[in-house]
PDB file of C-alpha atoms (C1' of nucleotides) in Angstrom:
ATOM      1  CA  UNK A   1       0.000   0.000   0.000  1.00  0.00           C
ATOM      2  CA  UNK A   2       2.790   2.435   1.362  1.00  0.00           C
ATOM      3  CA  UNK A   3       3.930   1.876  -2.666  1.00  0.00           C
ATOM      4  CA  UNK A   4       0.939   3.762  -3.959  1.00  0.00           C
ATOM      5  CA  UNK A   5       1.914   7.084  -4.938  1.00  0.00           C
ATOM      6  CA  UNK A   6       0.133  10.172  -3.408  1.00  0.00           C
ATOM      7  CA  UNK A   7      -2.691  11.011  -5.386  1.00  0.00           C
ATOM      8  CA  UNK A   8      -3.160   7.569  -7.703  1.00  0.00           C
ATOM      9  CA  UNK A   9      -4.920   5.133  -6.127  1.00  0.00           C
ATOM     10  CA  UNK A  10      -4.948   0.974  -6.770  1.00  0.00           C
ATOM     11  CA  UNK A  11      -7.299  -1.826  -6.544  1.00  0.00           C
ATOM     12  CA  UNK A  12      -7.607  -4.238  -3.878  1.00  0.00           C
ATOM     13  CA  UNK A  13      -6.968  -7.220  -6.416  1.00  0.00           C
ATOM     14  CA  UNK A  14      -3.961  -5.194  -7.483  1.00  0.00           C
ATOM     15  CA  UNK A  15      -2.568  -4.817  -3.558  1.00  0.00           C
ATOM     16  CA  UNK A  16      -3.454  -8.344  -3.170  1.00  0.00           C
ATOM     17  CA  UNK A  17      -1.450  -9.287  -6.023  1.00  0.00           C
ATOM     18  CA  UNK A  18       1.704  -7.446  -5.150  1.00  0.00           C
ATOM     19  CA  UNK A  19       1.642  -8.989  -1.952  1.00  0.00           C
ATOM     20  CA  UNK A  20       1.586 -12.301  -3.294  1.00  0.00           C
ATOM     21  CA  UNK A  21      -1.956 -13.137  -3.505  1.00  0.00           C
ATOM     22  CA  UNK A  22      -3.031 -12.811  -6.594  1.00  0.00           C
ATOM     23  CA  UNK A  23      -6.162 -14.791  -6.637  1.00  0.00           C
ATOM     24  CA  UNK A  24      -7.567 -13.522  -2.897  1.00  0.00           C
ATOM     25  CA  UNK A  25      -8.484 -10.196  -3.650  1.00  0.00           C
ATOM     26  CA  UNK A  26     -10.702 -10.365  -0.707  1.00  0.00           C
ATOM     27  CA  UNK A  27      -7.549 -10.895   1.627  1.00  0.00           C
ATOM     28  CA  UNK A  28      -6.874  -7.532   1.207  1.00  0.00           C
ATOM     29  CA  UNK A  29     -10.574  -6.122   1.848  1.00  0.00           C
ATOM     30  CA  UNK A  30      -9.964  -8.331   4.883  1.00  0.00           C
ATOM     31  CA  UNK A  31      -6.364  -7.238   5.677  1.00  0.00           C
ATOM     32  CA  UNK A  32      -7.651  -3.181   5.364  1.00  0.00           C
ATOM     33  CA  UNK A  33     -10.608  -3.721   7.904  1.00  0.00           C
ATOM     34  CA  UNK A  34      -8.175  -5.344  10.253  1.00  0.00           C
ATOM     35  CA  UNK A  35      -6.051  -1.792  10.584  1.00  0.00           C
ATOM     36  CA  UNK A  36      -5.740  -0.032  13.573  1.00  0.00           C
ATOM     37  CA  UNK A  37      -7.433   3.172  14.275  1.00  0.00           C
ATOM     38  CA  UNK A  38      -4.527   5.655  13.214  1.00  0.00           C
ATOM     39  CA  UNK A  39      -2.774   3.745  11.120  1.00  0.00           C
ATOM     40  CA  UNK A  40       0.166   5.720   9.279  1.00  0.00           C
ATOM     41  CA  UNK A  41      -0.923   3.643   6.149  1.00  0.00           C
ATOM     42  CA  UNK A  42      -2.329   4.875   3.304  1.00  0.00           C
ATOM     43  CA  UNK A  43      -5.452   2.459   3.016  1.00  0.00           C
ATOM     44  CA  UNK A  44      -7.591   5.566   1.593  1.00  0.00           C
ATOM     45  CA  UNK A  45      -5.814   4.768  -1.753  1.00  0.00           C
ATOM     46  CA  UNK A  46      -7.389   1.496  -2.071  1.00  0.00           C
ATOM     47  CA  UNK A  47     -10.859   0.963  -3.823  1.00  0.00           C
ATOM     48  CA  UNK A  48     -13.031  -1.397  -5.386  1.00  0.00           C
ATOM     49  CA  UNK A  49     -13.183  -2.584  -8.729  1.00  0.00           C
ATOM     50  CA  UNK A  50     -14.510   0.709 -10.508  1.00  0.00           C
ATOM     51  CA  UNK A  51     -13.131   3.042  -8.667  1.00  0.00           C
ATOM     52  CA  UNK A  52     -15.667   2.082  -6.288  1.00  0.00           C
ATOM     53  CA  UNK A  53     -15.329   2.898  -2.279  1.00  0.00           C
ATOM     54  CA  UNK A  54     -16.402  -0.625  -0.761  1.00  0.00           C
ATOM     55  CA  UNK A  55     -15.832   0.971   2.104  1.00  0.00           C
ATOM     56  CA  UNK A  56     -19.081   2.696   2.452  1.00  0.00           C
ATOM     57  CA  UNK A  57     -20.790  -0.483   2.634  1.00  0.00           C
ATOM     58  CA  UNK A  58     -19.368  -1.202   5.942  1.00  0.00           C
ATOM     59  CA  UNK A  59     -19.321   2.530   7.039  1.00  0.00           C
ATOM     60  CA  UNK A  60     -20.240   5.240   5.208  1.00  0.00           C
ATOM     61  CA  UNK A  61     -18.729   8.129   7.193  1.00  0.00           C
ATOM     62  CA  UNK A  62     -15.658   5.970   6.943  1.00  0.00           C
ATOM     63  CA  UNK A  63     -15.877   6.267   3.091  1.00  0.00           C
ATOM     64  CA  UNK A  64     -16.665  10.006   3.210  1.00  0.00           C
ATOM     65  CA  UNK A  65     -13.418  10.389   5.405  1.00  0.00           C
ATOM     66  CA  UNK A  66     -11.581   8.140   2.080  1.00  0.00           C
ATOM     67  CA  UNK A  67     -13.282  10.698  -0.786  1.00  0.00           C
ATOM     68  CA  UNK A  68     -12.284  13.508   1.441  1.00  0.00           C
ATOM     69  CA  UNK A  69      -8.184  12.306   1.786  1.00  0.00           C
ATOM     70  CA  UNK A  70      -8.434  11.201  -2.207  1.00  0.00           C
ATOM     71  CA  UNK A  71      -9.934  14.604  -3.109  1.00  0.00           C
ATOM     72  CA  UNK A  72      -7.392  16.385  -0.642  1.00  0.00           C
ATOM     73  CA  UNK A  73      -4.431  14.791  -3.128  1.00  0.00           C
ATOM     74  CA  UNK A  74      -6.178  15.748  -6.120  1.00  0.00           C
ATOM     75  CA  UNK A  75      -8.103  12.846  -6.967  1.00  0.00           C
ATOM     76  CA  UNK A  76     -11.658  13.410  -9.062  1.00  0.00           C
ATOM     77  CA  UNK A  77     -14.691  11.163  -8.785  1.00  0.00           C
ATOM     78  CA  UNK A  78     -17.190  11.228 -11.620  1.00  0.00           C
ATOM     79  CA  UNK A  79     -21.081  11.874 -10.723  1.00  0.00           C
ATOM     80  CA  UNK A  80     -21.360   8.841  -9.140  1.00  0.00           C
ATOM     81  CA  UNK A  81     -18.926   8.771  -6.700  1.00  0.00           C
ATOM     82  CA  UNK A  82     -16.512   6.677  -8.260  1.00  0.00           C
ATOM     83  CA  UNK A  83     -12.857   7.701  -8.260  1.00  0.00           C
ATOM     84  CA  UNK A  84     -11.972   8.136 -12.352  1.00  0.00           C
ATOM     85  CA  UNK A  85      -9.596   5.620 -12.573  1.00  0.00           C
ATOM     86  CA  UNK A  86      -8.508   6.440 -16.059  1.00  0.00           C
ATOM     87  CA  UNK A  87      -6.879   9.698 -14.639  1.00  0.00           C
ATOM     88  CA  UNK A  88      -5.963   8.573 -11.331  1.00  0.00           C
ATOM     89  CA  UNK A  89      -5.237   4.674 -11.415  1.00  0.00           C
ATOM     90  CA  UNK A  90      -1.763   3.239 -10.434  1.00  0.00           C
ATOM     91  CA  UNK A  91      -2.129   0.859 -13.239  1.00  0.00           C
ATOM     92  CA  UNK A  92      -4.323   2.036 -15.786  1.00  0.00           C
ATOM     93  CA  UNK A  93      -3.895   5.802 -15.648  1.00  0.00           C
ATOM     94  CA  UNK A  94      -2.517   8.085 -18.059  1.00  0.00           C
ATOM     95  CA  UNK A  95       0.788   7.591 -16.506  1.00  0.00           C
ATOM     96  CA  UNK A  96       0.764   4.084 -16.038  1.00  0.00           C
ATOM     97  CA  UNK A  97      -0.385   3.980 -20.028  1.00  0.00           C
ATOM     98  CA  UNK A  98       2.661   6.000 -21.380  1.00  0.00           C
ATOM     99  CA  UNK A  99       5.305   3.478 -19.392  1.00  0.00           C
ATOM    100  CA  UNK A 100       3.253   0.476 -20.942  1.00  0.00           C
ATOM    101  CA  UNK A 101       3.425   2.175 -24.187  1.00  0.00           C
ATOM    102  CA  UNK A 102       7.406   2.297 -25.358  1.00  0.00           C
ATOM    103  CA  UNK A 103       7.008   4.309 -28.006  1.00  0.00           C
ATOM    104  CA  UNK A 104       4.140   6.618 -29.199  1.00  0.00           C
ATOM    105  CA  UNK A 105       4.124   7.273 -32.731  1.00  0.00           C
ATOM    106  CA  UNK A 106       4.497  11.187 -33.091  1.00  0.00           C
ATOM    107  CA  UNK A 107       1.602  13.223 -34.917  1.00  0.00           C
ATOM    108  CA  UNK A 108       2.631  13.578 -38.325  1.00  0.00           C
ATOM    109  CA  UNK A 109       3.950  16.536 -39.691  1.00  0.00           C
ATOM    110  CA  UNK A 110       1.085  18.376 -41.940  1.00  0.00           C
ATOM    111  CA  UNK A 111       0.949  17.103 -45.745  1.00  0.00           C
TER     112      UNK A 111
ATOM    113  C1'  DG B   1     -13.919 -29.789  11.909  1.00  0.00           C
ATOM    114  C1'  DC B   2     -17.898 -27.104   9.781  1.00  0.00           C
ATOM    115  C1'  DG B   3     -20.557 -23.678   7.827  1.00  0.00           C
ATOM    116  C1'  DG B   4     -21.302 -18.722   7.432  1.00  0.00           C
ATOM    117  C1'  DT B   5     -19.117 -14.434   6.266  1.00  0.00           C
ATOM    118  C1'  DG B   6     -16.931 -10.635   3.999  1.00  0.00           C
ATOM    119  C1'  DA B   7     -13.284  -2.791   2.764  1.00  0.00           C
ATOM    120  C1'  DC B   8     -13.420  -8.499  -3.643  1.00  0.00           C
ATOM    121  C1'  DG B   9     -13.920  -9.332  -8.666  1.00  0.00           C
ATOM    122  C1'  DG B  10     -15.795 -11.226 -12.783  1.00  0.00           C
ATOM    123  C1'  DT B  11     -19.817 -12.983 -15.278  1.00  0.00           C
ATOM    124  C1'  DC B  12     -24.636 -13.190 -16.559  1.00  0.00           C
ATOM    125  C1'  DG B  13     -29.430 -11.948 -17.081  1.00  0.00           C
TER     126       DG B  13
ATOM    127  C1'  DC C   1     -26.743   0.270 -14.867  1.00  0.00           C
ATOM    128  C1'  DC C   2     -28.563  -2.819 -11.410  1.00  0.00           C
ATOM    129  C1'  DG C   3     -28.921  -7.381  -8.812  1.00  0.00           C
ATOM    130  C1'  DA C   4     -27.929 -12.253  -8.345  1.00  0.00           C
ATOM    131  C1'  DC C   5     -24.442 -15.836  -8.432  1.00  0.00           C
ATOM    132  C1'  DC C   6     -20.121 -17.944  -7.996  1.00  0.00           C
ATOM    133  C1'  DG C   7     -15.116 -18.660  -7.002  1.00  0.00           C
ATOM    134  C1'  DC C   8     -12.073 -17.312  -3.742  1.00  0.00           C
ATOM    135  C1'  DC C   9      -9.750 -17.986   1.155  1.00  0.00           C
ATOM    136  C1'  DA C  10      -8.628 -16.558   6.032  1.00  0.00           C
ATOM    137  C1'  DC C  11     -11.563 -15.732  10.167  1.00  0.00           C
ATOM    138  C1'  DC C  12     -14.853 -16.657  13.551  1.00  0.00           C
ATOM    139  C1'  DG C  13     -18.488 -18.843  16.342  1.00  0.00           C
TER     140       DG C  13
END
DNA sequence: GCGGTGACGGTCG
DNA sequence: CCGACCGCCACCG
């Protein structure tokens, strides 16, 4: 979690799987709810699937608290309240596209 | 040991 | 865009 840079956030299959458990996403939904009270981690930058704050299931001030620290680092949600992960996610955003990408063909000169 | 239960994720209707 | 299921796996009663 402490990996996720300040204002991207990442997917609880995605912490799962850099911890080594790729195919228990759910072990990290359990590992978050198991924090402390003040923990120094950054658990806010974990969502659901979607961009989705699972969180608010279990406690919905809890997930206003976790739109209020993503939106304090610059983080947008669309209408819905879903974070926009194609501008702010660790492996799919913008960012995360151009390292993917090697090489992006530059725009042609005009004819 | 056993069955129910999720801060999950993907599929299907 | 829902809601219902299902696979998943450590916890808990």
């Amino acid at each position: 979690m402490r990996r996720i840079p300040r204002g991207r956030v990442a997917t609880y299959g995605e912490v799962a799987a850099l911890a080594g458990f790729a195919h228990a996403p759910r072990l990290a939904g359990y590992a978050l709810h198991a924090l402390p009270e003040g923990t120094p981690l950054p658990w806010h930058r974990v969502v659901g699937a979607g961009g989705r704050l699972s969180l608010a299931r279990l406690s919905p001030a809890g997930a206003l608290t976790q739109r209020l620290r993503l939106e304090a680092e610059g983080v947008s949600f669309d209408p819905r309240g879903r974070v926009r992960l194609a501008l702010h996610g660790w492996k799919r955003g913008p960012r995360a596209r151009r390292a993917a990408q090697p090489r992006r063909a530059r725009a042609r000169m005009r004819p």
